[in-house]
CSV table of C-alpha atoms and ligand atoms in Angstrom, one decimal:
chain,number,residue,atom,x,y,z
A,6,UNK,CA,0.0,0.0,0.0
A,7,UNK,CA,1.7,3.5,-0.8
A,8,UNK,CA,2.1,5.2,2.0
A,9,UNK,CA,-0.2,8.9,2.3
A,10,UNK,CA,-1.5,11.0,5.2
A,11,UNK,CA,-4.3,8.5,6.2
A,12,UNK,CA,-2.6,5.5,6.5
A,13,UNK,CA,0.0,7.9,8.8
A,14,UNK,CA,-2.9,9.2,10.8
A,15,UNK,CA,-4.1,5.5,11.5
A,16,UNK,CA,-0.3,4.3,12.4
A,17,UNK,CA,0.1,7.5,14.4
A,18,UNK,CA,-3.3,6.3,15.7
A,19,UNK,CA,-2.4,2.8,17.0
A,20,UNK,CA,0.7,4.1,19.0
A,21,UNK,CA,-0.8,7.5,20.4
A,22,UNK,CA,-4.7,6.8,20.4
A,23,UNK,CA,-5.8,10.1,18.3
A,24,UNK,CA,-4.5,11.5,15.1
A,25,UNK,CA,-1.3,13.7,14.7
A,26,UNK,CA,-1.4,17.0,14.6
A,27,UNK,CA,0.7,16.9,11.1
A,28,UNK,CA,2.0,14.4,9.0
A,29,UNK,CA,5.5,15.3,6.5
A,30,UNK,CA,6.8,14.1,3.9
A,31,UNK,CA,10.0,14.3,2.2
A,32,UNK,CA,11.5,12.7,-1.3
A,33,UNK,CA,13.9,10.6,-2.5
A,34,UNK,CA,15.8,11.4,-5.4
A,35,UNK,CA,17.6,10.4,-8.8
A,36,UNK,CA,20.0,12.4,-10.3
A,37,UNK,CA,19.4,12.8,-14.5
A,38,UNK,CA,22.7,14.1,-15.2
A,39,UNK,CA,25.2,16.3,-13.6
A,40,UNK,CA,27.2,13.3,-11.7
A,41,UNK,CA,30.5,14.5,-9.2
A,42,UNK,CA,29.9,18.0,-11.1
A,43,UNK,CA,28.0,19.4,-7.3
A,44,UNK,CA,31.8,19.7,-5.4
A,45,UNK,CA,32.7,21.6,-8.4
A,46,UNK,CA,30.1,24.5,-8.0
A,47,UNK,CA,28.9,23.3,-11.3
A,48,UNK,CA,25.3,22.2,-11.7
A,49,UNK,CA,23.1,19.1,-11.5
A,50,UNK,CA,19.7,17.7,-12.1
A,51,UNK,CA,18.0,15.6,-10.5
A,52,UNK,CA,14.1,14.7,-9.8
A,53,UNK,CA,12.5,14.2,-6.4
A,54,UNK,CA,10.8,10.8,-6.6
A,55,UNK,CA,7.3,9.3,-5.1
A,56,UNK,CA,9.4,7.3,-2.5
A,57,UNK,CA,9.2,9.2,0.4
A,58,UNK,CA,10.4,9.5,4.5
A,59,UNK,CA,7.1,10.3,6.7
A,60,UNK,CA,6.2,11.2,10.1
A,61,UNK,CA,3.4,12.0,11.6
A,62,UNK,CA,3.7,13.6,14.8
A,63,UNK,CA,2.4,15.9,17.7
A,64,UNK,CA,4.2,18.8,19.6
A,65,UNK,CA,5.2,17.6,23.2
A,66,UNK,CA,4.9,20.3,26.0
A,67,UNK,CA,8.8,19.4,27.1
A,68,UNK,CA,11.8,19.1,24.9
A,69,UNK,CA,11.9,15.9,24.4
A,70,UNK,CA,11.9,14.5,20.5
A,71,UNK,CA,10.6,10.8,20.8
A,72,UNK,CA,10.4,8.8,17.7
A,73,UNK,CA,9.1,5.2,17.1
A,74,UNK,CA,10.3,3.8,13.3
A,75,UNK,CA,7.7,1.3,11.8
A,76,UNK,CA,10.7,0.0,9.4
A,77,UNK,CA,13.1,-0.9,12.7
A,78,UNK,CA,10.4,-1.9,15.0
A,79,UNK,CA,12.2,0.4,17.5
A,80,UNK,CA,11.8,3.5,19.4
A,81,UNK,CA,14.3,6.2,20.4
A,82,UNK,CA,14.1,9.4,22.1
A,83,UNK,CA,16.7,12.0,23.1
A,84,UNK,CA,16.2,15.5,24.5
A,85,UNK,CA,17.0,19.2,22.5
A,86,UNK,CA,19.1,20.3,25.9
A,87,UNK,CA,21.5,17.0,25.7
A,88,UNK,CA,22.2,15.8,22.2
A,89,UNK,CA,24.8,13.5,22.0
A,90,UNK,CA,26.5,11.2,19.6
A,91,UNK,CA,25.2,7.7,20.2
A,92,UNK,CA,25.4,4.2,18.1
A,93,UNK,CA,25.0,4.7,14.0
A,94,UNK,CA,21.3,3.8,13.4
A,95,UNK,CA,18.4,6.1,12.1
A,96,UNK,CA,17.6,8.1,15.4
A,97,UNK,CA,21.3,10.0,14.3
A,98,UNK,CA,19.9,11.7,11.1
A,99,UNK,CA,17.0,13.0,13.5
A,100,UNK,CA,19.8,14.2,16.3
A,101,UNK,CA,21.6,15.2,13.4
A,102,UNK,CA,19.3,17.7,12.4
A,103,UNK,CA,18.1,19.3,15.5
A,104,UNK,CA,22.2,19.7,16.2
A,105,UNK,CA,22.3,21.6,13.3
A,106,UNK,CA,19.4,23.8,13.5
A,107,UNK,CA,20.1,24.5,17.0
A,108,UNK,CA,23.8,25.3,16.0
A,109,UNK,CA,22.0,27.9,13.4
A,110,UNK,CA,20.4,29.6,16.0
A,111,UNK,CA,16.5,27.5,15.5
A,112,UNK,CA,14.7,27.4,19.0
A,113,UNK,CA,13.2,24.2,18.3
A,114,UNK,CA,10.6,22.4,20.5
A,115,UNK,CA,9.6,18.9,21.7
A,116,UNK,CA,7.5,16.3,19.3
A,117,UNK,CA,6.8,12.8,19.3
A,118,UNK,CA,5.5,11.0,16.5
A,119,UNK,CA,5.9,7.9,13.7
A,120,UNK,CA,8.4,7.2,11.4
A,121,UNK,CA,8.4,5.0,8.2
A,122,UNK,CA,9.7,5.2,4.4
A,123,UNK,CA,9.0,3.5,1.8
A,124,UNK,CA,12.4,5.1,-0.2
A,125,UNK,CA,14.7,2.0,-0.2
A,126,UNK,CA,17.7,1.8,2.5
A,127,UNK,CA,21.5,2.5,0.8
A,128,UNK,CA,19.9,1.9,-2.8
A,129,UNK,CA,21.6,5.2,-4.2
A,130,UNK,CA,17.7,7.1,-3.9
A,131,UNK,CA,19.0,9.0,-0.7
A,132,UNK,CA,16.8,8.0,1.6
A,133,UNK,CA,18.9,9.6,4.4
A,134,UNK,CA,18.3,12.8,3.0
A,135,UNK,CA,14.7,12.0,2.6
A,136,UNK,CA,15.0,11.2,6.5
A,137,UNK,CA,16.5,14.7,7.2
A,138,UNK,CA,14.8,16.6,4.7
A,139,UNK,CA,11.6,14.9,6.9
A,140,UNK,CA,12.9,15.2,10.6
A,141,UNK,CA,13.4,19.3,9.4
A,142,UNK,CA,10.1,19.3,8.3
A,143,UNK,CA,8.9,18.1,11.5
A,144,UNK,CA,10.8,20.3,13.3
A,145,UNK,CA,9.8,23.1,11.3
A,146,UNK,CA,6.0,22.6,12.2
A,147,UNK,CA,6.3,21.7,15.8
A,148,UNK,CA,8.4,25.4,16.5
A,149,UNK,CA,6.8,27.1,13.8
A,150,UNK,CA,9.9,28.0,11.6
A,151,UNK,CA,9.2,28.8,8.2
A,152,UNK,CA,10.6,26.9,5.6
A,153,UNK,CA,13.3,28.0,3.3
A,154,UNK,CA,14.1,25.1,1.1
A,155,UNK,CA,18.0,26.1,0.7
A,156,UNK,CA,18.7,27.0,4.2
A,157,UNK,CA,17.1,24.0,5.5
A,158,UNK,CA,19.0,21.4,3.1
A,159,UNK,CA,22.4,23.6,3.8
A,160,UNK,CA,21.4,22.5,7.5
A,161,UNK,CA,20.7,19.0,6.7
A,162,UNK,CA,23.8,18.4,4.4
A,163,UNK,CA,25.7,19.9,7.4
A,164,UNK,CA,23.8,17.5,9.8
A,165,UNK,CA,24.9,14.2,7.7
A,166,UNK,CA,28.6,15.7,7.3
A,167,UNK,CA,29.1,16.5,10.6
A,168,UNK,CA,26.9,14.5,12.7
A,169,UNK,CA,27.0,11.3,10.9
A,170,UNK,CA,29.8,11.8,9.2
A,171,UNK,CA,28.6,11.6,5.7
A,172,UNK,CA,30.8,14.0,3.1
A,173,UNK,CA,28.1,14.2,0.7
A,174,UNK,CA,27.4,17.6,-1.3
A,175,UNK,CA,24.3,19.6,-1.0
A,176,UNK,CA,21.9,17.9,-4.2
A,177,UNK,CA,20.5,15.3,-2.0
A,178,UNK,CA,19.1,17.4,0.9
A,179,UNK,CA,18.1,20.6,-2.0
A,180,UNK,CA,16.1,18.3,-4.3
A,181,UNK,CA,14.3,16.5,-1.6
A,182,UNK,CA,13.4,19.7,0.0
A,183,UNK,CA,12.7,21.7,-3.6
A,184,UNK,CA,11.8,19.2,-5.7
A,185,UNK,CA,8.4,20.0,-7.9
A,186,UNK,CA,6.1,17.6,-9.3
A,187,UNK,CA,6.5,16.2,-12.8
A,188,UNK,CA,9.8,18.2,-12.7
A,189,UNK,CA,13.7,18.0,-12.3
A,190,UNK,CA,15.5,20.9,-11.1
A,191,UNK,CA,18.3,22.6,-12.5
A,192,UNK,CA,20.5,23.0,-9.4
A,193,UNK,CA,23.3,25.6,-9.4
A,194,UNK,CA,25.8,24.3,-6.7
A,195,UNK,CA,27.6,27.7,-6.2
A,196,UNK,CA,24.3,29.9,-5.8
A,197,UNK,CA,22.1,27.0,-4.4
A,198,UNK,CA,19.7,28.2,-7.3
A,199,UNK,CA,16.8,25.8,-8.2
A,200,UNK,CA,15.3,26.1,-11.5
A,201,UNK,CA,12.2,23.8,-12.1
A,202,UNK,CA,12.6,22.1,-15.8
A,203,UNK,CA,9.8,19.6,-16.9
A,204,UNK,CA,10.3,16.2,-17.7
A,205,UNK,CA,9.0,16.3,-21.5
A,206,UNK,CA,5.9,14.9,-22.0
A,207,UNK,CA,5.2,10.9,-22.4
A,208,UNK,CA,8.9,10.1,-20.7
A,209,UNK,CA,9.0,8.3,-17.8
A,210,UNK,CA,12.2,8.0,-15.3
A,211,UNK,CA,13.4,4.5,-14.6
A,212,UNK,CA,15.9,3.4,-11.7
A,213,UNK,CA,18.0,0.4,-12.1
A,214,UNK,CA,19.3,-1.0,-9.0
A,215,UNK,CA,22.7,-3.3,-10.1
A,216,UNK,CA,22.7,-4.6,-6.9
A,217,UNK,CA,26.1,-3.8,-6.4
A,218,UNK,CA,28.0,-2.0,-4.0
A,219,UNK,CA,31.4,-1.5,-3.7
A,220,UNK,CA,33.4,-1.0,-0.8
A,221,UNK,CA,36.2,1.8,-2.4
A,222,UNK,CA,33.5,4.4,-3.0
A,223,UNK,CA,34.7,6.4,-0.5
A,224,UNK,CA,38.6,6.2,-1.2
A,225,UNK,CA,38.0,7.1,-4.9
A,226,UNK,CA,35.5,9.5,-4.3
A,227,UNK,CA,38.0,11.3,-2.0
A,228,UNK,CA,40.9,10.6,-4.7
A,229,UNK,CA,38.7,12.2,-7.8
A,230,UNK,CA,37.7,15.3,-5.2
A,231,UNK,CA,41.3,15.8,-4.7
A,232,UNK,CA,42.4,15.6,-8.5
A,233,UNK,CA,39.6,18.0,-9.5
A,234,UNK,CA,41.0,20.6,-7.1
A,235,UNK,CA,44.3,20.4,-8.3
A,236,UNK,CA,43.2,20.8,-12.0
A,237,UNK,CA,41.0,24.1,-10.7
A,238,UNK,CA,44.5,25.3,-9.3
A,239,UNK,CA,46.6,24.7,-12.3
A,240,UNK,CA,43.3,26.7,-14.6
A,241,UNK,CA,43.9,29.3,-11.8
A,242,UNK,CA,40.4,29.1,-11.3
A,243,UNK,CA,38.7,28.7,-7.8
A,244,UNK,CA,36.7,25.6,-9.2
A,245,UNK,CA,36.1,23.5,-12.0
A,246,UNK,CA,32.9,25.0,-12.7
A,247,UNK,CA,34.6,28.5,-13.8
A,248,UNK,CA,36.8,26.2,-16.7
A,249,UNK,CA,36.3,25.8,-20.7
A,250,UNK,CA,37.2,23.4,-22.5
A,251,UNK,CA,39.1,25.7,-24.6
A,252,UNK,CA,40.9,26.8,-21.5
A,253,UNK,CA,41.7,23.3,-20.3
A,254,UNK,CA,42.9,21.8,-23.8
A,255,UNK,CA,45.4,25.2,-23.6
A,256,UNK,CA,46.3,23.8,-20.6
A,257,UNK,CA,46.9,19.6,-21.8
A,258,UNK,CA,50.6,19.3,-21.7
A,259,UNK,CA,51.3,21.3,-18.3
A,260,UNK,CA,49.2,18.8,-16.6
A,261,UNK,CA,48.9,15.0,-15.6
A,262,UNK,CA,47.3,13.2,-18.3
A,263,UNK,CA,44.7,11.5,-15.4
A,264,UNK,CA,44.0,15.2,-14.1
A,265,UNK,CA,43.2,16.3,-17.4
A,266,UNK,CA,40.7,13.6,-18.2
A,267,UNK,CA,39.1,14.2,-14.6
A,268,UNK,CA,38.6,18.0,-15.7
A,269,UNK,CA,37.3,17.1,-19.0
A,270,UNK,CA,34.6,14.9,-17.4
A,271,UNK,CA,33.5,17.7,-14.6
A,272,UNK,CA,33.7,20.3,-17.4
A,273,UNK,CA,32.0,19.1,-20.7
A,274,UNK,CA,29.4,17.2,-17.9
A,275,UNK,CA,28.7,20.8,-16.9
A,276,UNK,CA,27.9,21.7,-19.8
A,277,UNK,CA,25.7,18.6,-21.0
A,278,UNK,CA,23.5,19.5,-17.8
A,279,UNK,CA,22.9,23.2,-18.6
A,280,UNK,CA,22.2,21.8,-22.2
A,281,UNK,CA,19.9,19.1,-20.8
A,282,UNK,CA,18.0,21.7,-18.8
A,283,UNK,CA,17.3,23.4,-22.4
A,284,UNK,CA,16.8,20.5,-24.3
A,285,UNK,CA,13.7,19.3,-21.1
A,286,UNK,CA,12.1,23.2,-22.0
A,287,UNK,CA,12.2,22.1,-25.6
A,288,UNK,CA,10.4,19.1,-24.6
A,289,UNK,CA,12.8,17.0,-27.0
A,290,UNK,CA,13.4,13.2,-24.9
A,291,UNK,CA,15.9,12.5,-28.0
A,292,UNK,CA,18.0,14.8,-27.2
A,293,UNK,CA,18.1,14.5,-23.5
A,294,UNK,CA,18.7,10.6,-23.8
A,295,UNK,CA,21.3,11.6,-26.2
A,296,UNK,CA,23.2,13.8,-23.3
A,297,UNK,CA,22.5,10.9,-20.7
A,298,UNK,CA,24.2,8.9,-22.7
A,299,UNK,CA,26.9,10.8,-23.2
A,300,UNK,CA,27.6,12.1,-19.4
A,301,UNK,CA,27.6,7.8,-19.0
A,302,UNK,CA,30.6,7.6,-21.3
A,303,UNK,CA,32.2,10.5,-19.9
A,304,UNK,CA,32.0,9.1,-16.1
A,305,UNK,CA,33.3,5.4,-17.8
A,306,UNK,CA,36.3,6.3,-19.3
A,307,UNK,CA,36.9,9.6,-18.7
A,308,UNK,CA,36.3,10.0,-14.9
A,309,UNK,CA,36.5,6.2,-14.1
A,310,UNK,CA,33.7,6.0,-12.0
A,311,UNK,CA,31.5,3.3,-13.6
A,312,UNK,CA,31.3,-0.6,-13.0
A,313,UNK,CA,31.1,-3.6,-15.5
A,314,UNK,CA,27.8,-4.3,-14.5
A,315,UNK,CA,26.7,-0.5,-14.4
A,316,UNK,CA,27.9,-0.7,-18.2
A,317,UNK,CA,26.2,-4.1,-18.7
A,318,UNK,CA,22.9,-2.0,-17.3
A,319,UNK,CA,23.3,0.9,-19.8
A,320,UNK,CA,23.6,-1.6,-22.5
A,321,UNK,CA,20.8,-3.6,-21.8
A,322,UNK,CA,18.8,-0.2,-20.8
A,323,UNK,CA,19.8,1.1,-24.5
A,324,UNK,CA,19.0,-1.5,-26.5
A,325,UNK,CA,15.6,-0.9,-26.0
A,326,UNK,CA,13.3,0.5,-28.3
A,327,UNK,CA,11.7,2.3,-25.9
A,328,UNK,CA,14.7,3.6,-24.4
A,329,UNK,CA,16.2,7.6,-25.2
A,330,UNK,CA,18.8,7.4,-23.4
A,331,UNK,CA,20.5,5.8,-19.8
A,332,UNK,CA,23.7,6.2,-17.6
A,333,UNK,CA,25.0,5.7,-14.4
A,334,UNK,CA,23.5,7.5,-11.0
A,335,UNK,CA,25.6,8.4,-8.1
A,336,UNK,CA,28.5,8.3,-7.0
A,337,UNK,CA,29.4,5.4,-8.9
A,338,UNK,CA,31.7,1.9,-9.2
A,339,UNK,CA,28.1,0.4,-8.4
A,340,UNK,CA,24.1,1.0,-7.8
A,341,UNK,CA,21.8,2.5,-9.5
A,342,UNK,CA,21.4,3.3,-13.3
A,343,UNK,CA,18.6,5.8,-14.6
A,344,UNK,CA,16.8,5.4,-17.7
A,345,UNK,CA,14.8,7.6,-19.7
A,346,UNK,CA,12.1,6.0,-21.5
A,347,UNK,CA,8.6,6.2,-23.2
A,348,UNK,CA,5.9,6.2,-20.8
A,349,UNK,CA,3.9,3.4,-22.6
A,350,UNK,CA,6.4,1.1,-22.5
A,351,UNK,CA,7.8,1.7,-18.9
A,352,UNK,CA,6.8,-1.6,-17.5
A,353,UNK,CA,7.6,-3.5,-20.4
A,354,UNK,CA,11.3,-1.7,-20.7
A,355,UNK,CA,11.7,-2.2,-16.6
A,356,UNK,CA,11.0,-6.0,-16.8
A,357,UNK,CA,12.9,-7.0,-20.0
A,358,UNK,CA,16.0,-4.6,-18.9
A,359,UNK,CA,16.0,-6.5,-15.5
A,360,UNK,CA,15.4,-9.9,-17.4
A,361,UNK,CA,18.4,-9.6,-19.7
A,362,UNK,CA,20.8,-7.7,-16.7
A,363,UNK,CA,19.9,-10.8,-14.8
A,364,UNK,CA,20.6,-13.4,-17.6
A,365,UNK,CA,23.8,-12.1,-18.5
A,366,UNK,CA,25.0,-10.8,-15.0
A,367,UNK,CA,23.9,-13.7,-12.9
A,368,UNK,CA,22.2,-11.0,-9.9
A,369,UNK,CA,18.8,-10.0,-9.0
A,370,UNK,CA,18.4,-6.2,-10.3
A,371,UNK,CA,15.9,-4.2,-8.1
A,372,UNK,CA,14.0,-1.8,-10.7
A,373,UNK,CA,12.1,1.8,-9.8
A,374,UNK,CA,9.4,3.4,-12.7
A,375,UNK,CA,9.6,7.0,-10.6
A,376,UNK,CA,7.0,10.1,-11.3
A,377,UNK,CA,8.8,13.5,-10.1
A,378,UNK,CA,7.3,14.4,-7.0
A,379,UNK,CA,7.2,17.7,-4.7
A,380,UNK,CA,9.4,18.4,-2.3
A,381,UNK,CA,9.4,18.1,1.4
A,382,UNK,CA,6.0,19.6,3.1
A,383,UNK,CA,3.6,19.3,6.0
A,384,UNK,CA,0.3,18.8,6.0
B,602,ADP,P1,21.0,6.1,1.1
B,602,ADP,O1,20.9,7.5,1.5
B,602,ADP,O2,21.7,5.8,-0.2
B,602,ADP,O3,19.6,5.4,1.0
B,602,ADP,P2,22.4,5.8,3.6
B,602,ADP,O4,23.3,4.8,4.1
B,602,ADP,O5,23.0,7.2,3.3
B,602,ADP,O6,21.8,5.3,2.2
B,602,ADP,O7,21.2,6.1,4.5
B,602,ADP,C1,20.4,5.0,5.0
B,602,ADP,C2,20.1,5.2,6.4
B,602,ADP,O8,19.0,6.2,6.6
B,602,ADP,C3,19.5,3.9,7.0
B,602,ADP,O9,20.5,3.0,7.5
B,602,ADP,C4,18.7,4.5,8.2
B,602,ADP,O10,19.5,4.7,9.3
B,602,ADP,C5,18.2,5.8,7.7
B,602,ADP,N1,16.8,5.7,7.1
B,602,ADP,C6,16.4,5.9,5.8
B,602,ADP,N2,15.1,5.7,5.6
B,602,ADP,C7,14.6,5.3,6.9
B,602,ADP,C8,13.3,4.9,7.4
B,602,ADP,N3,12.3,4.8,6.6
B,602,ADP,N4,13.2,4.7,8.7
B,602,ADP,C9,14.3,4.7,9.5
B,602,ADP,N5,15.5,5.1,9.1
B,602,ADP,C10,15.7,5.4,7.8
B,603,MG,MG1,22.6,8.7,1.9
């Protein structure tokens, strides 16, 4: 059953005995394109989806947040005067994020409520942004803050950096608290700018799970960070985003040849996501499976990021008929691909891609057909 504000009201219900007082929501997301281009100051673009974190929840008269999570079977509680670092688990993200609004100067009050999401756990759709994105929310409601989309994922990025320990950038927490139905949005890393852009009509977003993880994500992800900084420095520019191509092919023989194929992924993938944004007003899906394809060739070879069985994915996702265009998600070396497709044919391409990824990669892929939802809200 997909998971609304009745069905939150009745959980709420069986624990407290009445209904809440409000119910939240908050997204998680895919990225279209724009991949390791957001610690760059360049720009992404990615979609909330209708997978969501929720809690419903009432206003307690102390300051005492007290949570019970459906998923875990498990309650947790800590109070706003004491918050201290405890075990990993989910009650962190929540701690997390009243740390960090306090830090910010919030004066936030006590709640108790229910949590449960229906956003899959580690699957690449950040669902502990969604978690965040929801716990703010919450927060939000219960001491009557007003919501500012930006400042609130700015707080919830610095929540999973620095509570949990997370070094993610800031697109997870912004689209999840900005996204806008049957939209992506343009996301300018540097200005924190959201620009709405439609999905074109008929297309329909597909996730493909590999089922893969691997365990030197965080290594290489620190590695490429590194090498992109040291390209910036030998442009002379303060980041990657402020480069050309022009500039950087000036540049070729003064630098190592692995730095310049880094910059010349983070560069040209910059601009194949401000051209993607043009080509979604234009309503052309050819186009913008054209790009998607593209940035997926650039993160293989050029940025090194990709998997054999995230390029088995794209080629089975391709061959499609129905299929305009698909590349790797994420961070990369494993997870999720995303797919654009026609609408019609969703289910058919989503159980024939998973079919064929399975025959030829002996594993299980787990699939997603996604509609762009809003972003975080109360109601
Ligand atoms: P991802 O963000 O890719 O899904 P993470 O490891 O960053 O994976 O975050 C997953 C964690 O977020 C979970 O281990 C859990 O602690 C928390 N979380 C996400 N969704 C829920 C949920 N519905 N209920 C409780 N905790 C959740
Ligand atoms: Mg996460």
């Amino acid at each position: 059953m997909p998971l609304d504000q009745t069905n939150m009201s009745a959980r709420f219900a069986e624990c407290f005995g009445h209904s809440p007082d409000w119910t939240v929501r908050a997204p998680g997301r895919v990225n279209l394109i724009g991949e390791h281009t957001d610690y760059n100051d360049g720009f992404v673009l990615p979609m909330a989806i209708d997978r969501a974190v929720w809690i419903a929840l009432r206003p307690r008269d102390d300051r005492i947040v007290s949570v019970y999570s459906i998923d875990y079977n498990q309650a947790a509680e800590f109070s706003l005067d004491l918050i201290e670092r405890g075990q990993p688990g989910w009650i962190e993200y929540i701690k997390g994020m009243a740390w960090s609004l306090q830090q910010a100067g919030y004066i936030l009050k006590g709640w108790e409520g229910v949590l449960t999401g229906d956003v899959p756990l580690g699957a690449g759709l950040s669902s502990s942004a969604a978690l965040e994105m929801a716990a703010a929310r919450a927060m939000a409601a219960v001491a009557d803050i007003p919501w500012i989309p930006a400042e609130m994922a700015k707080l919830g990025q610095r929540a999973e950096n620095q509570w949990v320990g997370v070094n993610c950038g800031i697109m997870d927490q912004l689209i999840s608290a900005a996204g806008r139905a049957g939209h992506a949005l343009l996301i300018d890393c540097r200005a924190l700018h959201t620009d709405p852009t439609p999905l074109p009509e008929g297309t329909s977003v597909v996730v493909l799970d590999t089922s893969t993880r691997r365990g030197l994500v965080d290594s290489a992800y620190n590695e490429r960070r590194a090498q992109c900084e040291e390209a910036a420095r030998s442009l002379g520019v303060p980041a990657l985003r402020d480069a050309t191509i022009e500039r950087l092919e000036q540049s070729a023989d003064a630098m190592d040849p692995v730095v310049f194929r880094r910059a010349r992924h983070v560069i040209s993938e910059n601009a194949r996501t401000l051209r993607a944004a043009q080509t979604m007003r234009r309503g052309d899906p050819t186009e913008l499976g054209r790009l998607m394809a593209e940035s997926h060739r650039s993160l293989r070879d050029d940025y090194q990021v990709s998997s054999d069985e995230l390029d088995a994915m794209v080629e089975s996702a391709s061959e499609h008929g129905a299929c305009f265009g698909a590349r790797m998600t994420g961070a990369g070396f494993g997870g999720c691909a995303v797919a654009l497709v026609r609408s019609e044919e969703a289910d058919d391409f989503a159980r024939r891609t998973a079919a064929e990824y399975e025959q030829k990669n002996n594993r299980t892929p787990a699939v997603y057909v996604c509609k762009a939802a809003d972003g975080a809200e109360a109601m």
